[in-house]
Short mmCIF file of C-alpha atoms and ligand atoms in Angstrom, two decimals:
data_model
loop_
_atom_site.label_atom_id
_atom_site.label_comp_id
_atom_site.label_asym_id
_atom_site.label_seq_id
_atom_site.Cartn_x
_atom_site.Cartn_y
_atom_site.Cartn_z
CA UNK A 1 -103.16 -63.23 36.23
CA UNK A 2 -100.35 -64.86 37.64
CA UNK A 3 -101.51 -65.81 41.41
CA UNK A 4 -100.76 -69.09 41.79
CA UNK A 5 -100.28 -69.31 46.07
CA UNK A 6 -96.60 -70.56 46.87
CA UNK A 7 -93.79 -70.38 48.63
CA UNK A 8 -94.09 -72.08 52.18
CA UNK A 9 -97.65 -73.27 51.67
CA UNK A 10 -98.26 -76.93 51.70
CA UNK A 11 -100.19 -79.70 49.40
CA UNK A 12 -103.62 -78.31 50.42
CA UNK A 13 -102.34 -74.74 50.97
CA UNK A 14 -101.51 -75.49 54.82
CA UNK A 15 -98.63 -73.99 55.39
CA UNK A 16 -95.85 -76.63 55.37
CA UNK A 17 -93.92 -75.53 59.10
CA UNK A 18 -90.66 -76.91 59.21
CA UNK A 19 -90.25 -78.61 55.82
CA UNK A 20 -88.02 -76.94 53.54
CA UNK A 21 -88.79 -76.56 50.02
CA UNK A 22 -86.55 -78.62 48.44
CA UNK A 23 -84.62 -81.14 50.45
CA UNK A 24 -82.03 -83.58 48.79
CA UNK A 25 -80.68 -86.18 51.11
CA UNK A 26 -77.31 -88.08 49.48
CA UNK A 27 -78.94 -87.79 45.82
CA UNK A 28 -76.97 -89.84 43.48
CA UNK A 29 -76.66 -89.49 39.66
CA UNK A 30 -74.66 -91.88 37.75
CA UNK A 31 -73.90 -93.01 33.78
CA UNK A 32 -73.32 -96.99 33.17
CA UNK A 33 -70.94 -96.22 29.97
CA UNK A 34 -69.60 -99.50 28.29
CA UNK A 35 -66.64 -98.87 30.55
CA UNK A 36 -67.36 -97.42 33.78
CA UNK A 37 -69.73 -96.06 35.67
CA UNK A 38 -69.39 -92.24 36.75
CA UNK A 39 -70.62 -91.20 39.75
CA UNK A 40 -72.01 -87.43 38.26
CA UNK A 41 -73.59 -87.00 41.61
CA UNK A 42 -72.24 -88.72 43.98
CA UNK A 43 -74.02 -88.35 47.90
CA UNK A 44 -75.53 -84.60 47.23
CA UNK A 45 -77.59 -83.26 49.92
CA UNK A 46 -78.47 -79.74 50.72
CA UNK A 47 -81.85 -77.87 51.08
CA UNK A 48 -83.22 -75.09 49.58
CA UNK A 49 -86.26 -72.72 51.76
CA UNK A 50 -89.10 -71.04 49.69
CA UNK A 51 -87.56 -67.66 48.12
CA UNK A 52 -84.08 -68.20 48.96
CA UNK A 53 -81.42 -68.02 46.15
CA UNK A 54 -78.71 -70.96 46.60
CA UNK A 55 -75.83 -70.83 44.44
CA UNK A 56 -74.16 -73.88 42.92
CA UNK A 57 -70.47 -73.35 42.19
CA UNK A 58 -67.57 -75.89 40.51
CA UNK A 59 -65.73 -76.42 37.56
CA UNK A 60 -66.96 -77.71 34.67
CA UNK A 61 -67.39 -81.43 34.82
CA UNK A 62 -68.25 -81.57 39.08
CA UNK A 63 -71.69 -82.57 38.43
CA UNK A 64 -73.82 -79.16 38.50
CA UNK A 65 -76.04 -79.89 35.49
CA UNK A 66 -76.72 -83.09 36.11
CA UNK A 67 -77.50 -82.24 40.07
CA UNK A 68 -79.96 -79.73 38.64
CA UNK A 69 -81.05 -82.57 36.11
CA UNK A 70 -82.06 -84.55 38.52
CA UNK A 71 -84.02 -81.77 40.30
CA UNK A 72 -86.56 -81.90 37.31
CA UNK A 73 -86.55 -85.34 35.86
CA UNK A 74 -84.14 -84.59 33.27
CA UNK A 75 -81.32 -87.32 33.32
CA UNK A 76 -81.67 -89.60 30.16
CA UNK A 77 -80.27 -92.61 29.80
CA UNK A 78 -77.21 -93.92 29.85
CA UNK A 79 -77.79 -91.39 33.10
CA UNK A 80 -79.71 -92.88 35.87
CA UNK A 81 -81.03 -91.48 39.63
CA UNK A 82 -79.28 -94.48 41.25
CA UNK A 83 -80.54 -93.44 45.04
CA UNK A 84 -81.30 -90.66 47.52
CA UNK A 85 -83.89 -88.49 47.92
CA UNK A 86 -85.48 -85.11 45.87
CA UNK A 87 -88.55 -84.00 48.43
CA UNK A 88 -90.27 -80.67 46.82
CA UNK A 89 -92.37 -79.72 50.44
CA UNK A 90 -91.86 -83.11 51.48
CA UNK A 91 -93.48 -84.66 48.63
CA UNK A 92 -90.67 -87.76 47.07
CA UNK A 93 -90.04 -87.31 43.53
CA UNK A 94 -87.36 -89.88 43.15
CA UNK A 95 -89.54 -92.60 41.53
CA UNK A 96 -92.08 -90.48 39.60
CA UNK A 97 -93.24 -91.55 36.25
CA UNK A 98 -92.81 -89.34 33.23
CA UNK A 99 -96.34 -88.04 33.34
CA UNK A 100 -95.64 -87.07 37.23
CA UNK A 101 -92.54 -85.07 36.11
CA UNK A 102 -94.06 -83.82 33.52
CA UNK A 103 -97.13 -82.01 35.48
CA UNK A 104 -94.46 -80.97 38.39
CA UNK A 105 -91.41 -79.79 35.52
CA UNK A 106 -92.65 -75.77 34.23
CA UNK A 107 -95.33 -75.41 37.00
CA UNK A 108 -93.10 -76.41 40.58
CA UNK A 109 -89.91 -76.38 39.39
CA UNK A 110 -89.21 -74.72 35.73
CA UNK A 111 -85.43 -74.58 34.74
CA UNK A 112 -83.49 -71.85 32.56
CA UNK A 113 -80.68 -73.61 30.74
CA UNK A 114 -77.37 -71.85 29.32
CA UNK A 115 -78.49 -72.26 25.69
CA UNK A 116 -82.04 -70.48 25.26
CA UNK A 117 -82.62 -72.34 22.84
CA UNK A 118 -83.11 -75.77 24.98
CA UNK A 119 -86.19 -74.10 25.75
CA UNK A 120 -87.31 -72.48 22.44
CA UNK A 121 -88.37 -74.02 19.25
CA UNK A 122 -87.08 -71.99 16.00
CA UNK A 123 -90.43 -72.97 14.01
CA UNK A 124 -92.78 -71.06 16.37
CA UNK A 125 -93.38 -67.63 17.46
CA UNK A 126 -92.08 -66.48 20.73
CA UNK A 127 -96.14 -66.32 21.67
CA UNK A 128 -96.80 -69.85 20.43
CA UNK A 129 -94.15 -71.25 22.27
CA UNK A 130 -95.52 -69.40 25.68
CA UNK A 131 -99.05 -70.44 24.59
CA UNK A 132 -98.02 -73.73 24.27
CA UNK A 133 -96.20 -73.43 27.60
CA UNK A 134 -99.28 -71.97 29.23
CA UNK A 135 -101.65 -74.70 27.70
CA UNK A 136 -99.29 -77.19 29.26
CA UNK A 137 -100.36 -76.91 32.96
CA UNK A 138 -103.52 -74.52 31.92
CA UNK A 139 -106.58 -74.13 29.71
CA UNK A 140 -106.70 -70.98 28.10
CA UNK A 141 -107.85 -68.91 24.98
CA UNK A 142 -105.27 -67.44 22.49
CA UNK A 143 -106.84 -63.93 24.01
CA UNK A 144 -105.68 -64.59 27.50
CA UNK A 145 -102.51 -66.47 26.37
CA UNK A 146 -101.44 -63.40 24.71
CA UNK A 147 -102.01 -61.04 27.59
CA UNK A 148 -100.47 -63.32 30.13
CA UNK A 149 -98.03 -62.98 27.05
CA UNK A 150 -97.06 -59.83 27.07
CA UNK A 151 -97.32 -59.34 31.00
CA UNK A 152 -94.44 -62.05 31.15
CA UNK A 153 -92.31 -60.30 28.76
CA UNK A 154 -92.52 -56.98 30.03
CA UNK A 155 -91.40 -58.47 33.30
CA UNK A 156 -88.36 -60.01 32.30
CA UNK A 157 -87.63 -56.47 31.00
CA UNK A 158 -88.62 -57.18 26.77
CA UNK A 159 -89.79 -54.13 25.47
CA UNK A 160 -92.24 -53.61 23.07
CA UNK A 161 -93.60 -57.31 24.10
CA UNK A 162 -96.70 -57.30 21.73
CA UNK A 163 -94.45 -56.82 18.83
CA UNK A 164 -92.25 -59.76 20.03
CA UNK A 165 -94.94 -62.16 20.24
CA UNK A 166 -95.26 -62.15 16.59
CA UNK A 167 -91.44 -62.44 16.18
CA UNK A 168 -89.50 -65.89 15.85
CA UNK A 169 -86.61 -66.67 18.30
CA UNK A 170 -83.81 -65.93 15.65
CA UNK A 171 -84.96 -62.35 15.04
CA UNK A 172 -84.09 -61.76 18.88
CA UNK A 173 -80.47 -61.07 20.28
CA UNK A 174 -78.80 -63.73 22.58
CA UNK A 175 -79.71 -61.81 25.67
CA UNK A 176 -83.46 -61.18 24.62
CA UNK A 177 -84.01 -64.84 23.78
CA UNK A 178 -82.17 -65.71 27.15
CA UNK A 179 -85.09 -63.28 28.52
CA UNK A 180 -88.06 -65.21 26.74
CA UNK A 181 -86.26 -67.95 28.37
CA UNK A 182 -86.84 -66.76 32.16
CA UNK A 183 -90.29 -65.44 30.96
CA UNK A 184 -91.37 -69.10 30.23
CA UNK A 185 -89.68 -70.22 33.23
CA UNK A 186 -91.70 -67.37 34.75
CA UNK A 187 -95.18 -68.07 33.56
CA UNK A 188 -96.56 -70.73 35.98
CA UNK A 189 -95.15 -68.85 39.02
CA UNK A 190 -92.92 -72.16 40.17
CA UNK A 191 -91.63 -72.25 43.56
CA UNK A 192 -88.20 -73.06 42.41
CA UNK A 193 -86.46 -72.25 39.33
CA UNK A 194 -83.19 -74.08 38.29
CA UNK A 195 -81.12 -71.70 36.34
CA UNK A 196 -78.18 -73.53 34.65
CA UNK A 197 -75.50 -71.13 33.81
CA UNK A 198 -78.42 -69.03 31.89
CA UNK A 199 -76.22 -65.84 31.32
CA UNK A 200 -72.38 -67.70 30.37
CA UNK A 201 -73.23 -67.52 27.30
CA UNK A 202 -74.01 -63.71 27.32
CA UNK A 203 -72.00 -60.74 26.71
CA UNK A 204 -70.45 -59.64 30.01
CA UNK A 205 -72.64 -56.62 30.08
CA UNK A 206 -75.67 -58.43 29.63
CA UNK A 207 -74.97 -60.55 32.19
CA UNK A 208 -74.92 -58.20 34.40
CA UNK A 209 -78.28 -56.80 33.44
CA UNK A 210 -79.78 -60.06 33.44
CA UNK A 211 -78.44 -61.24 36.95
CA UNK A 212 -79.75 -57.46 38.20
CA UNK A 213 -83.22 -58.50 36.56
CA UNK A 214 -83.71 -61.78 37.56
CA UNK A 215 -82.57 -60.90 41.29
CA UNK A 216 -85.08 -58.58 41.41
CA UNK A 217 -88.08 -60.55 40.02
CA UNK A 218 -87.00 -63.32 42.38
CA UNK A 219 -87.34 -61.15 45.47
CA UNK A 220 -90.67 -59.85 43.89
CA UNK A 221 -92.22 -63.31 43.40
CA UNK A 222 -90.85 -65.05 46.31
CA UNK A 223 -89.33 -67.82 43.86
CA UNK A 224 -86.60 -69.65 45.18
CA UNK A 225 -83.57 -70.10 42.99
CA UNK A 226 -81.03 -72.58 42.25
CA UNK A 227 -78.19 -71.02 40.09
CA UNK A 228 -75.62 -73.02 38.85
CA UNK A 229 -72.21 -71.79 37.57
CA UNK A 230 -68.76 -72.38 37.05
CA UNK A 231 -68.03 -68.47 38.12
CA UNK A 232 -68.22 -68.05 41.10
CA UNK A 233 -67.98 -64.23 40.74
CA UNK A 234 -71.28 -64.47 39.06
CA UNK A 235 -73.06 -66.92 41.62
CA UNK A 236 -72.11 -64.31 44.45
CA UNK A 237 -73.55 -61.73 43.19
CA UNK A 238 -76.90 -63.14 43.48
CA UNK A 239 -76.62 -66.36 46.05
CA UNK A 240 -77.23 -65.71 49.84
CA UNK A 241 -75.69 -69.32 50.39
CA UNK A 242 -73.47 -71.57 48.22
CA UNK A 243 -73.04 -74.93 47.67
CA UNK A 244 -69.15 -75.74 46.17
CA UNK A 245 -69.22 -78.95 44.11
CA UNK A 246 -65.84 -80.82 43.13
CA UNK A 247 -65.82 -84.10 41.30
CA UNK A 248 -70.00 -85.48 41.88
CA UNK A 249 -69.70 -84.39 45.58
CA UNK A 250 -70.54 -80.88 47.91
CA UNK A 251 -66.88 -80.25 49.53
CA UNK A 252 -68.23 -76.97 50.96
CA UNK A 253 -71.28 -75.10 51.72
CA UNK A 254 -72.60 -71.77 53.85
CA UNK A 255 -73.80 -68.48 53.67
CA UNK A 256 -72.47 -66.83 50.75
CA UNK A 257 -70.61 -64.04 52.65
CA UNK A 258 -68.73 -66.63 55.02
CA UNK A 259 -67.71 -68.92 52.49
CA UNK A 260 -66.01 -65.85 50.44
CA UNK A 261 -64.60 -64.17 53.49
CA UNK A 262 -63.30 -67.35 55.16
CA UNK A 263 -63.45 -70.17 53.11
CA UNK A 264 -62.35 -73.96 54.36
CA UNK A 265 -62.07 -75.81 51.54
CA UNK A 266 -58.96 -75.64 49.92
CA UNK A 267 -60.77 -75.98 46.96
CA UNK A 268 -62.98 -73.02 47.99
CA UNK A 269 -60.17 -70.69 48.37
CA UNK A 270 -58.32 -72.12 45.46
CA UNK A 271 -61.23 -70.61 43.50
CA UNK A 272 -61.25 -67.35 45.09
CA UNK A 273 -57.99 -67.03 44.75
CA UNK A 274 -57.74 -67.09 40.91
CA UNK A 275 -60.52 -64.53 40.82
CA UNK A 276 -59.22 -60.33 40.44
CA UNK A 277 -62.60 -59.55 42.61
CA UNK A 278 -61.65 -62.03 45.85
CA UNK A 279 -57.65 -61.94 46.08
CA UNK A 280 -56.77 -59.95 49.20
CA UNK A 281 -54.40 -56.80 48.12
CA UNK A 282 -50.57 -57.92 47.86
CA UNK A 283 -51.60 -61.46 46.92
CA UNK A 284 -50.98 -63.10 44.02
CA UNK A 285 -53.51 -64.06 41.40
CA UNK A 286 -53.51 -68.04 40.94
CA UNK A 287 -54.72 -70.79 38.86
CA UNK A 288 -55.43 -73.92 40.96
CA UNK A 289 -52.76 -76.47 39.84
CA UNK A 290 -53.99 -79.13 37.28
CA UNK A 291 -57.40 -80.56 36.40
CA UNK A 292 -60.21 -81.65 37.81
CA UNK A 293 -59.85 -85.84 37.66
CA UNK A 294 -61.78 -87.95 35.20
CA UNK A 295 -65.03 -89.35 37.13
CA UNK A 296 -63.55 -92.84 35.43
CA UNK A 297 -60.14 -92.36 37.39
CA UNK A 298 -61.07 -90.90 40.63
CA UNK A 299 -58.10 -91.39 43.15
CA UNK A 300 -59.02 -93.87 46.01
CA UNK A 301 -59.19 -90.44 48.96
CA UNK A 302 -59.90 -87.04 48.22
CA UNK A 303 -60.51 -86.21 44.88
CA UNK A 304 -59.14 -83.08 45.22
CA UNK A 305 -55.79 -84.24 46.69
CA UNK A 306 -53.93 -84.28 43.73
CA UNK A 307 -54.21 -80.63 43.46
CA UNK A 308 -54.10 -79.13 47.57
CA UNK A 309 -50.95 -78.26 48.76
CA UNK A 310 -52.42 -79.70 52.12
CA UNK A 311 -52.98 -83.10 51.15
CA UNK A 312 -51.94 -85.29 53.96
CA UNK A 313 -51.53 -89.51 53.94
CA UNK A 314 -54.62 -89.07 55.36
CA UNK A 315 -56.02 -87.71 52.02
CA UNK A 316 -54.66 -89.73 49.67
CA UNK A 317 -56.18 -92.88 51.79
CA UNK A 318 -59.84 -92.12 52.66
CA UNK A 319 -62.27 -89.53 51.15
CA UNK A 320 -63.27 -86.71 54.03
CA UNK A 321 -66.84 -86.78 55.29
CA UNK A 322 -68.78 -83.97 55.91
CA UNK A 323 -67.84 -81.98 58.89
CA UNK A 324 -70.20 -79.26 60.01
CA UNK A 325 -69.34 -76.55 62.20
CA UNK A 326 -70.08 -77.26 65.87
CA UNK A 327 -72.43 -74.73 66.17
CA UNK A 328 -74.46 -75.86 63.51
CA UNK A 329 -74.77 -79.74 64.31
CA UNK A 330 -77.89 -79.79 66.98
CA UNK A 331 -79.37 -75.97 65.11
CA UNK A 332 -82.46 -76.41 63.82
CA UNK A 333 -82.90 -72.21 62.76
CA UNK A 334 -79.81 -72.79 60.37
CA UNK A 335 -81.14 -75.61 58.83
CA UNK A 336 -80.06 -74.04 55.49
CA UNK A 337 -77.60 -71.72 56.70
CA UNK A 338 -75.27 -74.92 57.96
CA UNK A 339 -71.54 -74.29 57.21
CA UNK A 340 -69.99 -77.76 56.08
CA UNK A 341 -66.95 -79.04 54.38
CA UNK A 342 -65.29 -81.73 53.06
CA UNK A 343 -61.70 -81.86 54.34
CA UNK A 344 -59.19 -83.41 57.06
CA UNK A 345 -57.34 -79.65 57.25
CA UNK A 346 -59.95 -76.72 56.93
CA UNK A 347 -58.34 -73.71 56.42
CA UNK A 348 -58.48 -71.73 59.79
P1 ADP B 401 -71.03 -79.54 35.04
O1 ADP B 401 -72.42 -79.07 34.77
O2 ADP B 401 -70.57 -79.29 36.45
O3 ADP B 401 -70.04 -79.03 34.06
P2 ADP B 401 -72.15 -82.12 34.38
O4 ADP B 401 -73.17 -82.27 35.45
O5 ADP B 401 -72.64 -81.72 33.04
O6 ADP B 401 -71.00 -81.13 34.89
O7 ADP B 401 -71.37 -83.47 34.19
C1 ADP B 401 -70.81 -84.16 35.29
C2 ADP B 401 -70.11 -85.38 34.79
O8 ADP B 401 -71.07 -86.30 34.30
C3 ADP B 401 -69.15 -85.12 33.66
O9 ADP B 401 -67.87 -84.91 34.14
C4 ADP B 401 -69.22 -86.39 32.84
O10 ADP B 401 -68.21 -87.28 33.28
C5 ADP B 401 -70.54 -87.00 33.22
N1 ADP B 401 -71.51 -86.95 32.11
C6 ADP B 401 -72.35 -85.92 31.82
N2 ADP B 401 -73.14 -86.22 30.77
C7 ADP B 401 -72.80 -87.48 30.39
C8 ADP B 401 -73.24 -88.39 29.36
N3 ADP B 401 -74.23 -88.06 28.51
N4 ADP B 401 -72.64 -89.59 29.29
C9 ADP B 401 -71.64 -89.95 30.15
N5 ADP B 401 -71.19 -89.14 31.12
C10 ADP B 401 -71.74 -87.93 31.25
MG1 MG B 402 -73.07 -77.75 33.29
#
């Protein structure tokens, strides 16, 4: 059934060499309120290779959701892609009208959003809404609809799936609609999935069965995955690189393990340390200072200045640029592996 070719192949099934899946290059998201306009996404660029899981990490109001918005052709007005680049295997898809999205949205890139029921409809059954799904990019019977059905279900780990096509989303628990959720996501075998805080919602245990579940089906169907949340507990447990966004912009990004073992960002490490898992033995558990600045106030330099005990003149004057490690600037193998940051004083 489900064997759509992928991954690294290109437009006419040509392997694409050298183009990553997803590339963003300084993608910028912004909302033209009566008063202001806030820069949700301000200069984002990172890239994502077919099957790799990238983990999006910040707190709430940096401009995840609306950087994984963008990715499918979500952002409504008064929200607006103002410039940069989305290229899905070098293919633009800043520009494309709403029919373009709309055959590229659930078949390339399908997202899974922290309320399941952004995705589900409470009038229909859970196998009309996958029909419907199905019929979206495909033709197909009700027969083979409802095997292709209950093959989805059982893979996102829904038992007795033939009964729970005839059942409507509010007979299901949380966690199971959250499943029929990833199963729709699932069913045109995308090459990237956008998964927008899909389990926060969730009991803490079935979170953890979920992130287990959808790890594995990822490495099974070679789908890469964007997963965005605010913990960054949860993110590293399933990310082999993260991205840390703080106030529209990336401050830091690298492979997963690096960025936890040595972050740079003061922000970074600010994070890790109010987390039990991440605080070295003997040292104290601690909230970063303050809040995260109102994308209407945003001080002139850093916009994380107000809250680092390192902030310099420097910082207050002029907001960092990127800096990548040395090592990384003329590598073309770590092309998505690239350590960056943000900041005038990395952390050593
Ligand atoms: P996150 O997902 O990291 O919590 P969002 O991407 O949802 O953050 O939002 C980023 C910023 O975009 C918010 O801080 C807010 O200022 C702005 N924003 C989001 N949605 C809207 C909207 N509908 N109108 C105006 N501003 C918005
Ligand atoms: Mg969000």
């Amino acid at each position: 059934m489900m064997q759509r070719p992928h991954s690294s192949r290109g437009i006419e099934g040509i392997p694409a060499a050298g183009i990553p899946l997803l590339q963003v290059t300084e993608l910028k998201t912004y909302f033209h309120t009566r008063d202001a306009v806030l820069r949700a996404v301000d200069g984002v660029s990172f890239s994502i290779d077919s099957g790799e899981v990238v983990g999006l990490v910040g707190e709430s109001g940096s401009g995840k959701s609306m950087t994984g918005f963008s990715l499918l052709g979500l952002v409504d007005p008064p929200g607006r892609i103002e410039g940069g680049s989305i290229r899905l295997r070098g293919r633009e898809l800043v520009g494309l009208t709403a029919g373009e999205w709309r055959s590229i949205r659930g078949r390339e890139i399908a997202m899974v959003f922290q309320d399941p029921m952004a995705t589900l409809n409470p009038l229909l059954t859970i196998g009309e809404q996958i029909r419907l799904a199905i019929n979206a990019h495909e033709r197909v019977g009700r027969q083979a609809a409802r095997d292709r059905g209950i093959e989805v279900l059982n893979r996102v780990g829904i038992p007795e799936a033939s009964r729970r096509l005839d059942a409507w989303p509010h007979q299901l628990s949380g966690g199971m609609r959250q499943r029929v959720a990833i199963a729709i996501a699932l069913l045109h075998r995308p090459a990237l999935i956008v998964a927008d805080e899909p389990t926060t919602a969730l009991d803490v245990s079935i979170q953890a069965q979920i992130l287990a579940e959808v790890q594995t089906l990822v490495r099974e169907l070679g789908t890469a995955l964007l997963w965005i949340s605010h913990d960054l507990a949860t993110v590293s447990a399933l990310a082999s690189r993260l991205l840390v966004m703080y106030a529209g912009r990336i401050v830091e990004e690298g492979p997963c393990a690096t960025v936890l073992r040595e972050p740079r960002h003061p922000y970074t490490r600010g994070l890790l340390m109010s987390m039990p898992q991440f605080a070295r033995p003997g040292e104290q558990l601690a909230q970063i200072p303050g809040a995260p600045p109102a994308l209407s106030a945003l001080p002139q330099g850093c916009a994380f200045a107000p809250r680092c005990q390192q902030a310099s003149a420097q910082c207050q004057a002029a907001a960092p640029e990127r800096q990548a490690q040395p090592s990384d600037l003329n590598s073309t193998v770590s092309r998505t592996g690239v350590r960056a940051w943000r900041c005038y004083h990395p952390l050593g």
